[in-house]
Amino acid sequence: MQLQTKKIQWIPGTPFGISVYQVDSLSTQFQEDVLEIIMCMEGSVTLSFGYDAFRLHAGEFISMDQDAYYLVDGKNCTCVSFFFKLSPYKERRIVSRSGMFACGGFRSVGNIYDPAANYDKPEYLELQSLLLGLLDCLRGPEQGKTEFQEQVNCAADRIMRWMVDYFDVLYYYVPKGKLSKQYIERHRELTDYMWEHRFETITLKELSNKFHLTESYLSEFFRKSNLSFKRKTSYDKANASEELLLLTNKSIAEIASICGFSDVKLYYAAFRRWYQCTPAEFRKMFKFGVQDELRYLEILEINEQIMRVALENHRRRLFATY
């Protein structure tokens, strides 16, 4: 299901699409099986999703995949949205079937959110550089259809592999360096199964039988990720309910039942735990809140902004202290 009002220019023969726009506000966006990375090229804009709000300034970026979001309070803001269809990467086993990412390259942004200076960390600098390189490829002359598609596919592959290597949502809870390769692979295998069965009631015993592991081992395994089995299943179900809240008129009780909650009170508790609001409040906020106020641009119209951000990236990499 999709709730996508932005115009996307999909590049034929690739899983990649792009949208360039000046924005004052943008209504709720929601999409499945697509990774979107939003980069502010000029000005600033506030992005809201769930219970979080982020202020994007020139050069800053954030990834969005399974969460609904909207943009408000744009101030002379120009943005680029990079879109990556995830299905081809899942088929090639680059991205796990439950693949989700957590990536926000920010400076300190005042009292809305302080990302602890992620902006200058090497993995963020490299991702910003890769995104800028893809923009440069798109604004250059198409030397030949096949060659151009190969360049875009190569750049998109590098970006997706970088996202998997450094911005898997698992690393939001535990630094990658503290996890073994075996642990990461098993975690993806288990969470893939849990995501595919998110509308069912999954127990540790079921996982134990399916993967031939003891319940005590599995319980300790999930605790090591700083996200227990119970919290993981409650998140998957609450997250899966977003599209039903936004794209259907089903009652809260119906949605709770569809998402595998035995009681609507359990759904309310799980949703509030992760979103800091009730399902009804979320629906009201995101389904009927903000209108589209944006103007679309061609990539060549933002050459100057691309150059400014690219030069800053080069300077920060040159003088980095890591």
XYZ file of C-alpha atoms in Angstrom:
322
model
C 0.000 0.000 0.000
C 1.139 3.530 -0.738
C 0.335 7.051 0.433
C 2.761 8.935 -1.770
C 1.872 12.327 -3.243
C 5.341 13.354 -4.412
C 6.086 13.002 -8.109
C 8.916 10.508 -8.550
C 11.099 10.217 -11.642
C 11.964 6.520 -11.799
C 15.048 5.749 -13.883
C 14.174 2.992 -16.412
C 16.171 -0.203 -15.984
C 17.045 0.630 -12.355
C 15.381 0.360 -8.926
C 16.107 4.056 -8.335
C 13.923 7.147 -8.483
C 14.346 10.800 -7.565
C 12.263 13.837 -6.696
C 13.644 17.397 -6.447
C 11.404 20.050 -4.916
C 11.066 23.286 -2.999
C 8.780 22.646 -0.047
C 6.814 24.660 2.490
C 4.817 21.631 3.638
C 4.160 18.085 2.464
C 1.239 15.873 3.450
C 1.661 12.457 5.043
C 3.773 10.041 2.993
C 3.787 6.278 3.513
C 5.142 3.510 1.324
C 5.998 -0.144 1.584
C 9.106 -1.830 0.232
C 10.754 1.475 -0.672
C 13.631 3.219 1.067
C 13.552 7.001 0.813
C 16.476 9.203 1.818
C 15.588 12.882 2.115
C 18.441 15.386 1.834
C 17.953 19.093 2.422
C 19.972 21.061 -0.129
C 19.072 24.593 0.974
C 17.145 26.252 3.804
C 15.508 24.097 6.473
C 12.379 22.019 7.034
C 10.888 20.048 9.926
C 10.178 16.366 9.346
C 7.740 14.621 11.700
C 7.139 10.904 12.089
C 5.801 8.916 14.988
C 6.616 10.917 18.083
C 9.846 12.417 16.705
C 10.522 15.694 14.913
C 13.737 16.552 13.093
C 14.883 19.848 11.662
C 16.794 19.301 8.407
C 19.275 21.971 7.308
C 21.357 22.186 4.134
C 23.374 18.986 3.686
C 21.521 17.037 6.374
C 19.599 13.880 5.525
C 17.436 11.136 6.974
C 16.204 7.733 5.807
C 12.543 6.701 5.821
C 11.206 3.218 5.112
C 8.314 1.737 7.096
C 7.227 4.914 8.893
C 4.679 7.504 7.832
C 5.988 11.066 7.859
C 5.192 14.591 6.794
C 7.174 17.788 6.211
C 6.136 21.138 7.673
C 7.475 24.622 8.243
C 9.802 24.751 5.268
C 11.897 27.912 5.136
C 13.308 28.582 1.664
C 13.837 24.837 1.578
C 14.994 22.748 -1.360
C 15.061 18.969 -0.894
C 16.033 15.892 -2.858
C 14.335 12.557 -2.171
C 16.272 9.468 -3.261
C 14.048 6.387 -3.699
C 15.250 2.775 -3.759
C 12.867 -0.097 -4.462
C 13.822 -2.768 -1.937
C 12.399 -5.843 -3.704
C 15.340 -6.240 -6.140
C 17.809 -6.008 -3.258
C 15.853 -8.535 -1.217
C 15.791 -10.927 -4.167
C 19.578 -10.589 -4.438
C 19.859 -11.051 -0.650
C 21.577 -7.699 -0.216
C 18.751 -6.535 2.050
C 16.975 -8.893 4.449
C 13.242 -9.431 3.960
C 12.502 -7.440 7.112
C 15.183 -4.880 6.281
C 14.734 -1.580 8.115
C 17.210 1.246 8.551
C 17.941 4.024 11.017
C 20.014 6.806 9.500
C 20.031 10.515 10.245
C 22.966 12.732 9.284
C 22.453 15.880 11.366
C 24.296 18.604 13.165
C 22.904 19.628 16.541
C 19.512 21.146 15.773
C 18.499 22.973 18.917
C 15.620 21.909 21.095
C 13.835 19.695 18.552
C 16.428 16.932 18.519
C 20.130 16.564 19.183
C 21.650 13.714 17.143
C 25.007 13.813 18.938
C 26.818 15.194 15.905
C 26.217 12.230 13.593
C 26.848 14.600 10.707
C 30.641 14.341 11.008
C 30.917 10.614 11.668
C 32.759 8.794 8.848
C 29.867 6.502 7.900
C 27.578 9.527 7.457
C 30.167 11.493 5.513
C 30.644 8.559 3.158
C 26.903 8.112 2.638
C 26.501 11.820 1.929
C 29.363 11.585 -0.566
C 27.739 8.589 -2.303
C 24.401 10.398 -2.566
C 26.092 13.486 -3.990
C 27.954 11.302 -6.477
C 24.662 9.821 -7.645
C 23.249 13.337 -8.072
C 26.285 14.282 -10.131
C 25.733 11.234 -12.347
C 22.094 12.211 -12.894
C 22.830 15.804 -13.830
C 25.538 14.859 -16.354
C 24.954 14.047 -20.025
C 23.582 10.591 -20.780
C 26.422 9.089 -22.810
C 24.318 6.109 -23.767
C 21.202 4.501 -22.357
C 22.898 1.259 -21.319
C 25.976 2.979 -19.893
C 23.833 5.480 -17.978
C 21.690 2.715 -16.474
C 24.812 0.807 -15.450
C 26.196 3.901 -13.713
C 22.953 4.497 -11.816
C 22.650 0.820 -10.864
C 26.259 0.748 -9.657
C 25.778 3.884 -7.549
C 22.465 2.642 -6.128
C 24.044 -0.716 -5.237
C 26.900 0.978 -3.384
C 24.462 3.118 -1.423
C 22.263 0.157 -0.482
C 25.245 -1.955 0.580
C 26.467 0.958 2.703
C 23.036 1.263 4.311
C 23.039 -2.455 5.137
C 26.607 -2.384 6.471
C 26.229 0.702 8.688
C 22.588 1.669 9.155
C 20.676 -1.552 9.748
C 18.167 -0.760 12.510
C 19.931 -3.361 14.696
C 22.919 -1.019 14.974
C 20.627 1.680 16.372
C 20.347 -0.459 19.505
C 23.818 -2.046 19.594
C 27.001 -0.774 17.892
C 27.963 -3.075 15.046
C 31.445 -3.586 16.480
C 29.952 -5.356 19.509
C 28.179 -7.974 17.399
C 29.693 -10.986 15.655
C 28.956 -11.733 12.015
C 27.246 -14.944 13.127
C 25.001 -13.021 15.519
C 24.022 -10.488 12.822
C 23.172 -13.224 10.313
C 21.094 -15.175 12.830
C 19.335 -12.015 14.001
C 18.312 -11.218 10.419
C 17.086 -14.768 9.884
C 14.945 -14.656 13.031
C 13.584 -11.157 12.484
C 12.761 -11.967 8.848
C 10.556 -14.801 10.066
C 8.980 -12.619 12.749
C 8.228 -9.853 10.242
C 6.640 -12.254 7.769
C 4.365 -13.517 10.575
C 3.776 -10.143 12.228
C -0.013 -10.449 11.883
C 0.047 -13.713 13.831
C 0.737 -14.521 17.469
C 4.357 -15.690 17.555
C 5.857 -17.295 20.650
C 9.384 -18.164 21.685
C 8.321 -21.806 21.595
C 7.340 -21.463 17.930
C 10.707 -19.874 17.097
C 12.443 -22.565 19.128
C 10.792 -25.332 17.110
C 11.296 -23.554 13.801
C 15.003 -22.809 14.226
C 15.946 -25.713 16.541
C 17.114 -23.400 19.322
C 16.134 -23.466 22.987
C 13.713 -20.875 24.349
C 16.239 -19.735 26.948
C 18.866 -19.239 24.225
C 16.441 -17.190 22.122
C 15.390 -15.073 25.068
C 19.005 -14.239 25.880
C 19.775 -13.762 22.172
C 17.182 -11.011 21.806
C 18.185 -9.368 25.078
C 21.677 -8.968 23.640
C 20.192 -6.750 20.916
C 18.711 -4.458 23.608
C 15.294 -5.253 22.158
C 13.643 -8.212 23.854
C 11.520 -10.715 21.968
C 8.351 -9.260 23.487
C 9.279 -5.682 22.607
C 10.329 -6.694 19.093
C 7.003 -8.411 18.371
C 5.039 -5.480 19.819
C 6.992 -3.069 17.611
C 6.429 -5.127 14.457
C 2.691 -5.250 15.094
C 2.384 -1.571 15.998
C 4.442 -0.585 12.963
C 2.375 -2.822 10.679
C -0.780 -1.106 11.903
C 0.331 2.268 10.487
C -0.902 1.530 6.972
C -4.270 0.311 8.287
C -4.692 3.475 10.342
C -3.798 5.720 7.418
C -5.121 3.901 4.370
C -8.346 2.324 5.652
C -11.361 3.353 7.702
C -11.257 0.232 9.845
C -11.985 0.672 13.533
C -9.210 0.521 16.112
C -10.632 -2.778 17.381
C -10.588 -4.264 13.863
C -6.990 -3.151 13.332
C -5.939 -4.621 16.672
C -7.427 -7.967 15.661
C -5.852 -7.929 12.174
C -2.429 -7.204 13.683
C -2.657 -10.177 16.022
C -3.467 -8.487 19.327
C -5.736 -10.635 21.480
C -7.159 -7.540 23.178
C -7.501 -3.951 21.973
C -5.983 -2.795 25.274
C -2.763 -4.628 24.388
C -2.714 -2.815 21.041
C -3.135 0.558 22.746
C -0.329 -0.249 25.182
C 2.060 -1.404 22.437
C 1.271 1.539 20.179
C 1.681 4.098 22.948
C 4.983 2.500 23.974
C 6.467 3.087 20.512
C 4.634 6.164 19.253
C 3.924 8.096 22.464
C 0.300 8.530 21.379
C -2.807 6.409 20.859
C -3.708 4.864 17.486
C -6.627 7.307 17.202
C -4.349 10.279 17.884
C -1.854 9.011 15.307
C -4.598 8.621 12.696
C -5.893 12.133 13.326
C -2.417 13.668 13.229
C -1.125 11.959 10.095
C -4.234 11.256 8.041
C -5.818 14.683 8.124
C -3.051 17.077 9.113
C -0.887 18.729 6.454
C -1.427 19.804 2.843
C 1.053 19.777 -0.052
C 2.805 23.066 -0.731
C 5.763 22.308 -2.979
C 7.200 23.083 -6.394
C 9.124 20.535 -8.436
C 12.538 21.312 -9.896
C 14.919 19.783 -12.394
C 18.281 18.579 -11.079
C 20.119 21.175 -13.184
C 18.232 23.907 -11.319
C 20.036 23.001 -8.088
C 23.600 22.813 -9.433
C 24.736 25.580 -7.098
C 23.245 23.902 -4.026
C 24.781 20.535 -4.956
C 28.181 22.147 -5.344
C 27.956 23.895 -1.955
C 27.046 20.696 -0.120
C 29.702 18.711 -2.027
C 32.433 21.227 -1.187
C 31.446 21.150 2.468
C 31.546 17.342 2.424
C 35.030 17.443 0.884
C 36.238 19.941 3.501
C 34.843 17.913 6.409
C 36.414 14.696 5.108
C 39.743 16.461 4.535
C 39.934 17.812 8.084
C 38.172 14.957 9.890
C 39.772 13.943 13.186
C 38.545 10.318 13.268
